[in-house]
Amino acid sequence: MAYVGTPIDTTNQFQSLQGKRFSGNGSTTAFTLDVAPTSTLDIEVFVENVRQDPNSAYSLSGTTLTFAAAPASGTNNIYVIHQAKAVGTITAGAGTVNADSFDNTVISGHDALAATPADTDEFLISDAGTIKRIDYSYIKASNTPNFDVRLSSNFGLTNDTFVKVTWDSETFDSDSAFASNKFTVPSGQAGKYLFMAHYKIGNSLGYYTFKYYKNGSAVSGMDRNIYNYANSDNDFSFHHNAILDLSASDYIETYVQTTSGSGNNVYSSQSYWQAFKLV
Amino acid sequence: MADVATKIKLYLEDNSKTWDAEKNNILIQDDSDGNGAYIVTWSVSGLAKPSDSQLAAFDTAGNTKETLDATLAKRKTEYLSWEEQLDKLYHDINDGKLDKTGSWYTHIKAVKDANSKG
């Protein structure tokens, strides 16, 4: 005959009821339990095999069981059985814990970190539907790579010629990605970068054109052309910003052209080129 | 040695072209690698891109042109702004010195004399 009714649970492991024995001496009223019951009704207390009234014969404070009157002398003549203690552990089946199983205390019930996580602290994410853990280092907004380079001396320009500026003095270079007068996107660092070049130019009247070169060619639409109206009493400064979407191994350089004749410079004082990864 | 750009201008003029008309059709670049400037783009209608030897033929003339250009550029910076020059003319008129004794004329002449075209 087929089995009728709820199948026997063969998955979960149940534990035995817990008990404790004491020996009375006619004077001691307080005994220490291994587990703190929630209520006097959660335990059964026997003295000389006589069940004690949970409403009057004893009281509880944490793990301390205190009798209203000292039990008589006898070896192991007092015993306590915990009836309300958890007696089994249910293991949830794989894939059966869903959003309805949680409430906000899953988060709010834990201590707040209240500090910037360490790079190796982990978060849970859904990677296209698969739960994975990820280190904080992968998701923090570090804005690296970044660099700041300068000129160690005035940089001479050639009339009507686009000349690559040789930024030869590094202030910082987070990923050692700036070398040989160009910035090269490191492996794994593709993304959008903000480039900021500031040029202090001499006092020659004329047009100056500033270009960003990507992989050896001018980046279309990212050049600037400006006329210097400065006279002999004024120098001329120009700021050239650009956001470029770059892939790994792409490299960026800066070129400047003047139409102001010979002898013009990008001055080392106040000229710089900086960049950092946005996202 | 004259700049490549200067020699190209002379090459254009020698072939009845002008830099102003063709400058957007020519791209000259220097990669700061020690190899000097070179022509990246040449799209001049009816005129072939010059060879190195053709450009070298304009080296002496190029040096002369650059010296003259530098002199003119220096004059330009020393002439003072147009506001300052007009102020000199106002004072010269006001003082009845609109001749070679006026402050504007003497200033301009001093700049020209100090920066001779040679």
PDB file of C-alpha atoms in Angstrom, chain A residues 85-215:
ATOM      1  CA  LYS A  85      13.968  25.611  23.547  1.00  0.00           C
ATOM      2  CA  ALA A  86      14.482  25.331  19.791  1.00  0.00           C
ATOM      3  CA  VAL A  87      14.779  21.649  19.156  1.00  0.00           C
ATOM      4  CA  GLY A  88      15.493  21.520  15.466  1.00  0.00           C
ATOM      5  CA  THR A  89      17.179  23.352  12.600  1.00  0.00           C
ATOM      6  CA  ILE A  90      15.435  23.692   9.280  1.00  0.00           C
ATOM      7  CA  THR A  91      17.713  24.073   6.309  1.00  0.00           C
ATOM      8  CA  ALA A  92      16.076  26.040   3.511  1.00  0.00           C
ATOM      9  CA  GLY A  93      16.144  24.310   0.185  1.00  0.00           C
ATOM     10  CA  ALA A  94      18.402  25.720  -2.543  1.00  0.00           C
ATOM     11  CA  GLY A  95      16.708  28.557  -4.394  1.00  0.00           C
ATOM     12  CA  THR A  96      13.751  28.722  -2.028  1.00  0.00           C
ATOM     13  CA  VAL A  97      14.694  31.931  -0.158  1.00  0.00           C
ATOM     14  CA  ASN A  98      13.138  34.834  -2.019  1.00  0.00           C
ATOM     15  CA  ALA A  99      12.511  38.542  -1.473  1.00  0.00           C
ATOM     16  CA  ASP A 100       9.456  37.853   0.692  1.00  0.00           C
ATOM     17  CA  SER A 101      11.649  35.945   3.130  1.00  0.00           C
ATOM     18  CA  PHE A 102      13.572  39.051   4.117  1.00  0.00           C
ATOM     19  CA  ASP A 103      12.667  42.274   5.774  1.00  0.00           C
ATOM     20  CA  ASN A 104      14.712  45.400   6.260  1.00  0.00           C
ATOM     21  CA  THR A 105      16.374  44.077   9.394  1.00  0.00           C
ATOM     22  CA  VAL A 106      18.581  42.007   7.134  1.00  0.00           C
ATOM     23  CA  ILE A 107      20.363  45.348   6.649  1.00  0.00           C
ATOM     24  CA  SER A 108      19.252  47.589   9.498  1.00  0.00           C
ATOM     25  CA  GLY A 109      19.740  44.843  12.053  1.00  0.00           C
ATOM     26  CA  HIS A 110      23.489  44.837  11.561  1.00  0.00           C
ATOM     27  CA  ASP A 111      26.150  47.282  12.720  1.00  0.00           C
ATOM     28  CA  ALA A 112      26.867  50.158  10.341  1.00  0.00           C
ATOM     29  CA  LEU A 113      30.436  50.264   8.977  1.00  0.00           C
ATOM     30  CA  ALA A 114      30.415  54.079   9.142  1.00  0.00           C
ATOM     31  CA  ALA A 115      33.710  54.293   7.227  1.00  0.00           C
ATOM     32  CA  THR A 116      35.007  53.862   3.717  1.00  0.00           C
ATOM     33  CA  PRO A 117      35.092  50.122   2.995  1.00  0.00           C
ATOM     34  CA  ALA A 118      38.417  48.427   2.528  1.00  0.00           C
ATOM     35  CA  ASP A 119      39.267  47.462  -1.026  1.00  0.00           C
ATOM     36  CA  THR A 120      38.680  43.796  -0.206  1.00  0.00           C
ATOM     37  CA  ASP A 121      35.297  44.343   1.505  1.00  0.00           C
ATOM     38  CA  GLU A 122      32.659  42.539  -0.476  1.00  0.00           C
ATOM     39  CA  PHE A 123      29.197  43.274  -1.811  1.00  0.00           C
ATOM     40  CA  LEU A 124      26.583  41.018  -3.361  1.00  0.00           C
ATOM     41  CA  ILE A 125      25.516  41.761  -6.903  1.00  0.00           C
ATOM     42  CA  SER A 126      23.358  40.112  -9.515  1.00  0.00           C
ATOM     43  CA  ASP A 127      25.589  39.436 -12.510  1.00  0.00           C
ATOM     44  CA  ALA A 128      23.021  39.023 -15.278  1.00  0.00           C
ATOM     45  CA  GLY A 129      20.838  37.075 -12.856  1.00  0.00           C
ATOM     46  CA  THR A 130      23.538  35.173 -11.024  1.00  0.00           C
ATOM     47  CA  ILE A 131      24.394  36.244  -7.496  1.00  0.00           C
ATOM     48  CA  LYS A 132      28.114  36.959  -7.115  1.00  0.00           C
ATOM     49  CA  ARG A 133      30.323  38.757  -4.641  1.00  0.00           C
ATOM     50  CA  ILE A 134      32.503  41.657  -5.689  1.00  0.00           C
ATOM     51  CA  ASP A 135      35.316  43.562  -3.989  1.00  0.00           C
ATOM     52  CA  TYR A 136      34.801  47.229  -3.213  1.00  0.00           C
ATOM     53  CA  SER A 137      37.948  48.009  -5.194  1.00  0.00           C
ATOM     54  CA  TYR A 138      36.052  47.234  -8.398  1.00  0.00           C
ATOM     55  CA  ILE A 139      33.176  49.633  -7.777  1.00  0.00           C
ATOM     56  CA  LYS A 140      34.655  52.545  -5.868  1.00  0.00           C
ATOM     57  CA  ALA A 141      35.011  55.867  -7.703  1.00  0.00           C
ATOM     58  CA  SER A 142      38.763  56.268  -7.600  1.00  0.00           C
ATOM     59  CA  ASN A 143      39.119  58.359 -10.795  1.00  0.00           C
ATOM     60  CA  THR A 144      42.305  56.600 -11.737  1.00  0.00           C
ATOM     61  CA  PRO A 145      44.323  56.578 -13.892  1.00  0.00           C
ATOM     62  CA  ASN A 146      45.193  60.233 -13.465  1.00  0.00           C
ATOM     63  CA  PHE A 147      48.268  62.365 -14.092  1.00  0.00           C
ATOM     64  CA  ASP A 148      49.673  65.888 -13.970  1.00  0.00           C
ATOM     65  CA  VAL A 149      52.620  66.793 -16.186  1.00  0.00           C
ATOM     66  CA  ARG A 150      54.491  70.065 -16.719  1.00  0.00           C
ATOM     67  CA  LEU A 151      57.300  71.587 -18.724  1.00  0.00           C
ATOM     68  CA  SER A 152      60.746  71.792 -17.206  1.00  0.00           C
ATOM     69  CA  SER A 153      61.614  74.646 -19.581  1.00  0.00           C
ATOM     70  CA  ASN A 154      59.896  76.804 -22.166  1.00  0.00           C
ATOM     71  CA  PHE A 155      58.730  74.796 -25.157  1.00  0.00           C
ATOM     72  CA  GLY A 156      59.478  76.393 -28.527  1.00  0.00           C
ATOM     73  CA  LEU A 157      56.820  76.522 -31.234  1.00  0.00           C
ATOM     74  CA  THR A 158      57.369  76.544 -34.983  1.00  0.00           C
ATOM     75  CA  ASN A 159      55.318  78.842 -37.152  1.00  0.00           C
ATOM     76  CA  ASP A 160      52.460  77.235 -39.085  1.00  0.00           C
ATOM     77  CA  THR A 161      53.449  73.790 -37.819  1.00  0.00           C
ATOM     78  CA  PHE A 162      51.640  71.517 -35.392  1.00  0.00           C
ATOM     79  CA  VAL A 163      54.270  70.624 -32.833  1.00  0.00           C
ATOM     80  CA  LYS A 164      53.848  67.898 -30.222  1.00  0.00           C
ATOM     81  CA  VAL A 165      54.338  69.361 -26.771  1.00  0.00           C
ATOM     82  CA  THR A 166      56.963  67.502 -24.756  1.00  0.00           C
ATOM     83  CA  TRP A 167      55.598  67.464 -21.226  1.00  0.00           C
ATOM     84  CA  ASP A 168      58.748  66.268 -19.536  1.00  0.00           C
ATOM     85  CA  SER A 169      58.094  66.739 -15.825  1.00  0.00           C
ATOM     86  CA  GLU A 170      55.592  64.530 -14.001  1.00  0.00           C
ATOM     87  CA  THR A 171      53.931  65.838 -10.837  1.00  0.00           C
ATOM     88  CA  PHE A 172      52.013  62.595 -10.388  1.00  0.00           C
ATOM     89  CA  ASP A 173      51.090  59.637 -12.554  1.00  0.00           C
ATOM     90  CA  SER A 174      48.837  57.182 -10.706  1.00  0.00           C
ATOM     91  CA  ASP A 175      49.239  54.220 -13.033  1.00  0.00           C
ATOM     92  CA  SER A 176      52.561  55.102 -14.670  1.00  0.00           C
ATOM     93  CA  ALA A 177      50.538  55.501 -17.844  1.00  0.00           C
ATOM     94  CA  PHE A 178      52.266  58.704 -18.955  1.00  0.00           C
ATOM     95  CA  ALA A 179      55.536  58.152 -20.776  1.00  0.00           C
ATOM     96  CA  SER A 180      57.302  59.496 -23.870  1.00  0.00           C
ATOM     97  CA  ASN A 181      55.125  62.607 -23.909  1.00  0.00           C
ATOM     98  CA  LYS A 182      51.890  60.712 -24.218  1.00  0.00           C
ATOM     99  CA  PHE A 183      49.231  59.102 -22.054  1.00  0.00           C
ATOM    100  CA  THR A 184      48.414  55.477 -22.872  1.00  0.00           C
ATOM    101  CA  VAL A 185      45.259  53.874 -21.507  1.00  0.00           C
ATOM    102  CA  PRO A 186      46.330  50.879 -19.374  1.00  0.00           C
ATOM    103  CA  SER A 187      44.816  47.449 -19.807  1.00  0.00           C
ATOM    104  CA  GLY A 188      41.430  47.218 -18.134  1.00  0.00           C
ATOM    105  CA  GLN A 189      41.037  51.000 -17.908  1.00  0.00           C
ATOM    106  CA  ALA A 190      38.937  51.766 -20.969  1.00  0.00           C
ATOM    107  CA  GLY A 191      36.412  54.530 -20.369  1.00  0.00           C
ATOM    108  CA  LYS A 192      35.752  58.231 -20.574  1.00  0.00           C
ATOM    109  CA  TYR A 193      38.598  60.540 -19.613  1.00  0.00           C
ATOM    110  CA  LEU A 194      38.657  64.282 -18.949  1.00  0.00           C
ATOM    111  CA  PHE A 195      41.775  65.970 -20.335  1.00  0.00           C
ATOM    112  CA  MET A 196      42.719  69.491 -19.273  1.00  0.00           C
ATOM    113  CA  ALA A 197      45.629  71.272 -20.898  1.00  0.00           C
ATOM    114  CA  HIS A 198      46.569  74.788 -19.846  1.00  0.00           C
ATOM    115  CA  TYR A 199      48.981  76.760 -21.986  1.00  0.00           C
ATOM    116  CA  LYS A 200      50.656  80.032 -21.145  1.00  0.00           C
ATOM    117  CA  ILE A 201      51.717  81.564 -24.447  1.00  0.00           C
ATOM    118  CA  GLY A 202      53.878  84.559 -25.217  1.00  0.00           C
ATOM    119  CA  ASN A 203      52.764  87.954 -26.298  1.00  0.00           C
ATOM    120  CA  SER A 204      52.813  87.568 -30.077  1.00  0.00           C
ATOM    121  CA  LEU A 205      49.618  88.490 -31.839  1.00  0.00           C
ATOM    122  CA  GLY A 206      48.150  85.757 -33.984  1.00  0.00           C
ATOM    123  CA  TYR A 207      46.236  82.511 -34.108  1.00  0.00           C
ATOM    124  CA  TYR A 208      47.015  79.557 -31.911  1.00  0.00           C
ATOM    125  CA  THR A 209      45.477  76.137 -32.449  1.00  0.00           C
ATOM    126  CA  PHE A 210      45.467  73.418 -29.814  1.00  0.00           C
ATOM    127  CA  LYS A 211      44.739  69.805 -30.669  1.00  0.00           C
ATOM    128  CA  TYR A 212      44.425  66.494 -28.906  1.00  0.00           C
ATOM    129  CA  TYR A 213      45.845  63.629 -30.947  1.00  0.00           C
ATOM    130  CA  LYS A 214      44.508  60.105 -30.458  1.00  0.00           C
ATOM    131  CA  ASN A 215      46.704  57.293 -31.749  1.00  0.00           C
TER     132      ASN A 215
END
